[in-house]
Tab-separated table of C-alpha atoms in Angstrom:
chain	number	residue	atom	x	y	z
A	138	UNK	CA	-1.919	23.408	8.213
A	139	UNK	CA	-1.273	21.134	5.047
A	140	UNK	CA	-3.006	17.616	4.785
A	141	UNK	CA	-1.719	15.020	2.823
A	142	UNK	CA	-4.459	13.304	0.459
A	143	UNK	CA	-2.398	10.812	-1.232
A	144	UNK	CA	-2.489	7.234	-0.946
A	145	UNK	CA	1.231	5.297	-0.125
A	146	UNK	CA	2.891	3.746	-2.989
A	147	UNK	CA	3.778	0.320	-2.014
A	148	UNK	CA	4.627	-3.212	-3.481
A	149	UNK	CA	1.062	-4.798	-3.976
A	150	UNK	CA	-0.836	-1.557	-4.060
A	151	UNK	CA	-4.367	-2.162	-4.798
A	152	UNK	CA	-5.273	-1.675	-8.313
A	153	UNK	CA	-8.569	-1.126	-10.510
A	154	UNK	CA	-9.602	-4.972	-11.502
A	155	UNK	CA	-7.803	-5.989	-14.676
A	156	UNK	CA	-5.056	-3.657	-14.444
A	157	UNK	CA	-1.341	-4.505	-13.945
A	158	UNK	CA	-0.033	-4.944	-10.565
A	159	UNK	CA	2.286	-2.451	-8.657
A	160	UNK	CA	5.830	-3.768	-8.007
A	161	UNK	CA	8.298	-1.777	-5.576
A	162	UNK	CA	11.255	-3.672	-4.899
A	163	UNK	CA	14.626	-2.992	-3.380
A	164	UNK	CA	17.341	-3.795	-6.203
A	165	UNK	CA	20.596	-2.591	-4.429
A	166	UNK	CA	21.690	-2.688	-0.834
A	167	UNK	CA	24.113	-0.457	0.899
A	168	UNK	CA	26.188	-3.141	2.532
A	169	UNK	CA	26.431	-5.365	-0.691
A	170	UNK	CA	26.418	-2.886	-3.484
A	171	UNK	CA	27.672	0.199	-1.458
A	172	UNK	CA	24.373	2.072	-2.485
A	173	UNK	CA	20.582	1.550	-2.062
A	174	UNK	CA	18.104	1.820	-4.943
A	175	UNK	CA	14.609	0.767	-5.560
A	176	UNK	CA	12.822	0.035	-8.779
A	177	UNK	CA	9.074	0.955	-9.222
A	178	UNK	CA	6.664	-0.621	-11.788
A	179	UNK	CA	3.269	0.924	-11.703
A	180	UNK	CA	0.479	1.630	-14.213
A	181	UNK	CA	-0.683	5.370	-14.255
A	182	UNK	CA	-4.023	4.553	-12.609
A	183	UNK	CA	-2.672	2.846	-9.549
A	184	UNK	CA	-3.053	4.663	-6.035
A	185	UNK	CA	-3.704	8.375	-5.961
A	186	UNK	CA	-3.590	9.674	-9.493
A	187	UNK	CA	-4.879	12.367	-12.144
A	188	UNK	CA	-6.614	10.990	-15.218
A	189	UNK	CA	-6.123	13.033	-18.378
A	190	UNK	CA	-8.482	13.235	-21.380
A	191	UNK	CA	-6.360	10.823	-23.449
A	192	UNK	CA	-7.347	8.119	-20.780
A	193	UNK	CA	-10.941	7.664	-22.544
A	194	UNK	CA	-11.363	10.056	-25.554
A	195	UNK	CA	-9.277	10.518	-28.791
A	196	UNK	CA	-7.282	13.650	-27.296
A	197	UNK	CA	-3.757	13.428	-28.442
A	198	UNK	CA	-2.486	15.603	-25.396
A	199	UNK	CA	-0.383	14.063	-22.825
A	200	UNK	CA	-1.175	15.341	-19.265
A	201	UNK	CA	2.325	16.673	-18.809
A	202	UNK	CA	1.471	18.893	-21.679
A	203	UNK	CA	-1.173	20.901	-19.704
A	204	UNK	CA	-0.058	24.077	-17.735
A	205	UNK	CA	0.812	23.824	-14.409
A	206	UNK	CA	-1.777	25.900	-13.227
A	207	UNK	CA	-4.420	23.606	-14.213
A	208	UNK	CA	-3.318	21.532	-11.234
A	209	UNK	CA	-3.321	24.127	-8.549
A	210	UNK	CA	-6.309	26.182	-7.243
A	211	UNK	CA	-8.794	27.106	-4.668
A	212	UNK	CA	-10.506	23.986	-2.998
A	213	UNK	CA	-13.939	23.284	-2.184
A	214	UNK	CA	-15.014	20.227	-0.262
A	215	UNK	CA	-18.494	18.815	-0.298
A	216	UNK	CA	-19.616	16.050	2.219
A	217	UNK	CA	-21.487	13.606	0.181
A	218	UNK	CA	-21.065	10.523	2.615
A	219	UNK	CA	-24.435	9.679	3.228
A	220	UNK	CA	-25.483	9.429	-0.270
A	221	UNK	CA	-25.571	6.631	-2.743
A	222	UNK	CA	-24.946	8.820	-5.797
A	223	UNK	CA	-23.593	12.146	-6.007
A	224	UNK	CA	-26.648	14.202	-7.023
A	225	UNK	CA	-27.103	17.829	-8.059
A	226	UNK	CA	-28.247	20.254	-5.144
A	227	UNK	CA	-29.265	23.768	-5.554
A	228	UNK	CA	-27.048	24.557	-2.665
A	229	UNK	CA	-24.094	23.571	-4.623
A	230	UNK	CA	-24.538	26.737	-6.965
A	231	UNK	CA	-23.265	28.994	-3.962
A	232	UNK	CA	-20.863	26.581	-2.484
A	233	UNK	CA	-18.731	25.953	-5.480
A	234	UNK	CA	-16.735	28.787	-6.862
A	235	UNK	CA	-15.706	29.365	-10.532
A	236	UNK	CA	-12.734	27.670	-11.415
A	237	UNK	CA	-12.246	25.639	-8.356
A	238	UNK	CA	-10.822	22.277	-7.424
A	239	UNK	CA	-13.769	20.154	-5.957
A	240	UNK	CA	-13.086	17.520	-3.426
A	241	UNK	CA	-15.904	14.938	-2.761
A	242	UNK	CA	-15.757	13.078	0.771
A	243	UNK	CA	-17.935	9.992	-0.047
A	244	UNK	CA	-16.291	8.152	2.771
A	245	UNK	CA	-15.731	5.294	0.481
A	246	UNK	CA	-12.003	5.420	1.096
A	247	UNK	CA	-12.769	3.601	4.187
A	248	UNK	CA	-13.058	0.251	2.154
A	249	UNK	CA	-9.482	0.754	0.598
A	250	UNK	CA	-8.005	-2.608	0.557
A	251	UNK	CA	-11.011	-4.381	0.404
A	252	UNK	CA	-12.779	-5.802	-3.003
A	253	UNK	CA	-15.729	-3.688	-2.622
A	254	UNK	CA	-13.765	-0.504	-3.212
A	255	UNK	CA	-13.469	-1.159	-6.779
A	256	UNK	CA	-16.944	-2.319	-7.232
A	257	UNK	CA	-19.714	-0.712	-4.814
A	258	UNK	CA	-18.592	2.986	-5.028
A	259	UNK	CA	-21.280	5.853	-5.490
A	260	UNK	CA	-21.194	7.744	-8.945
A	261	UNK	CA	-21.527	10.906	-10.051
A	262	UNK	CA	-25.000	11.976	-11.746
A	263	UNK	CA	-25.021	13.829	-15.129
A	264	UNK	CA	-26.844	16.735	-13.532
A	265	UNK	CA	-23.866	17.059	-10.928
A	266	UNK	CA	-21.224	16.665	-13.673
A	267	UNK	CA	-23.126	19.402	-15.650
A	268	UNK	CA	-22.833	21.652	-12.735
A	269	UNK	CA	-18.772	20.829	-12.426
A	270	UNK	CA	-18.851	22.018	-16.094
A	271	UNK	CA	-20.703	25.340	-15.567
A	272	UNK	CA	-18.527	26.055	-12.723
A	273	UNK	CA	-15.269	25.591	-14.909
A	274	UNK	CA	-14.205	23.310	-12.317
A	275	UNK	CA	-10.494	22.477	-12.922
A	276	UNK	CA	-10.579	19.244	-11.205
A	277	UNK	CA	-12.858	16.901	-9.459
A	278	UNK	CA	-11.084	14.817	-6.767
A	279	UNK	CA	-12.834	11.486	-5.250
A	280	UNK	CA	-11.837	9.281	-2.322
A	281	UNK	CA	-13.035	6.195	-4.725
A	282	UNK	CA	-11.585	4.607	-7.908
A	283	UNK	CA	-14.066	6.369	-10.646
A	284	UNK	CA	-16.831	8.878	-11.035
A	285	UNK	CA	-18.696	6.399	-12.856
A	286	UNK	CA	-18.763	2.733	-14.291
A	287	UNK	CA	-18.949	1.251	-17.626
A	288	UNK	CA	-19.070	2.652	-20.503
A	289	UNK	CA	-17.703	5.658	-18.236
A	290	UNK	CA	-19.977	8.447	-19.710
A	291	UNK	CA	-19.106	10.773	-16.796
A	292	UNK	CA	-15.582	10.383	-17.405
A	293	UNK	CA	-15.849	11.325	-21.082
A	294	UNK	CA	-18.257	14.371	-20.493
A	295	UNK	CA	-16.028	15.947	-18.197
A	296	UNK	CA	-12.855	15.206	-20.270
A	297	UNK	CA	-14.906	16.737	-23.084
A	298	UNK	CA	-15.259	20.104	-21.141
A	299	UNK	CA	-11.693	20.401	-19.646
A	300	UNK	CA	-12.233	18.792	-16.222
A	301	UNK	CA	-9.676	16.609	-14.923
A	302	UNK	CA	-10.450	13.895	-12.537
A	303	UNK	CA	-8.362	12.614	-9.474
A	304	UNK	CA	-9.050	9.345	-8.023
A	305	UNK	CA	-8.359	7.063	-4.790
A	306	UNK	CA	-7.541	10.114	-2.509
A	307	UNK	CA	-7.207	9.617	1.279
A	308	UNK	CA	-8.003	11.996	4.307
A	309	UNK	CA	-10.633	13.770	2.665
A	310	UNK	CA	-12.469	13.899	5.788
A	311	UNK	CA	-9.865	16.039	7.379
A	312	UNK	CA	-11.036	18.970	5.070
A	313	UNK	CA	-14.360	19.092	6.504
A	314	UNK	CA	-13.464	21.421	9.135
A	315	UNK	CA	-11.687	23.798	6.743
A	316	UNK	CA	-13.234	27.008	5.505
A	317	UNK	CA	-10.509	27.894	3.086
A	318	UNK	CA	-7.824	25.986	1.492
A	319	UNK	CA	-5.622	25.275	-1.671
A	320	UNK	CA	-5.339	22.254	-3.504
A	321	UNK	CA	-1.905	21.401	-5.100
A	322	UNK	CA	-2.366	18.229	-7.271
A	323	UNK	CA	0.843	17.690	-9.264
A	324	UNK	CA	1.308	14.591	-11.868
A	325	UNK	CA	4.676	13.325	-12.621
A	326	UNK	CA	6.305	15.106	-15.856
A	327	UNK	CA	5.724	11.990	-17.856
A	328	UNK	CA	4.504	11.520	-21.347
A	329	UNK	CA	1.350	9.398	-20.595
A	330	UNK	CA	-2.494	9.709	-20.478
A	331	UNK	CA	-2.601	10.123	-17.042
A	332	UNK	CA	-0.380	10.109	-13.842
A	333	UNK	CA	0.323	9.349	-10.135
A	334	UNK	CA	0.365	12.434	-8.135
A	335	UNK	CA	0.961	13.840	-4.743
A	336	UNK	CA	-2.110	15.798	-3.844
A	337	UNK	CA	-2.278	18.112	-0.692
A	338	UNK	CA	-4.467	20.572	0.615
A	339	UNK	CA	-3.075	23.620	2.416
A	340	UNK	CA	-5.348	25.632	4.623
A	341	UNK	CA	-5.695	29.534	3.515
A	342	UNK	CA	-7.716	30.525	6.477
């Protein structure tokens, strides 16, 4: 079974406050132009996307310059939907394997499209972030817009230790019944700090 964890890109896609709006328009029509075409204007942090280290650190390495293997790996799902913040728990020491891609189901995604989606989300604690680093996590995937709030110390800590961050995932609740799965989270081949991504989970049971 394969689950799509990606938000649909459409005209007027919700964006983080202050970011440029998404515009998707049809610029050519088959009847009048003999072919159809659409034009997309989107910032790299709209919808489901992957943050790279250049986003909030002085790294000069574009996201497209990292090996593809960094975006594919064995997945681990944690149900943190009843928590106000994502705290360290000793049980995670066994649950999270070395070098995995960790998906957090906070259930915050139910607020997608509402203003509070971008303001009232839970955050990752420093202790939990340190666990991800110890586990050499490739990427942490979130059903919310950010792992932290200004001044974005968790972002910077994870980037400084080689952990990518994927934000605004969808359907994370559908992974809770999986016992083994793979995450494929491919950014565009684009020279930018971060990138929209098509993120899927594929059962390996």
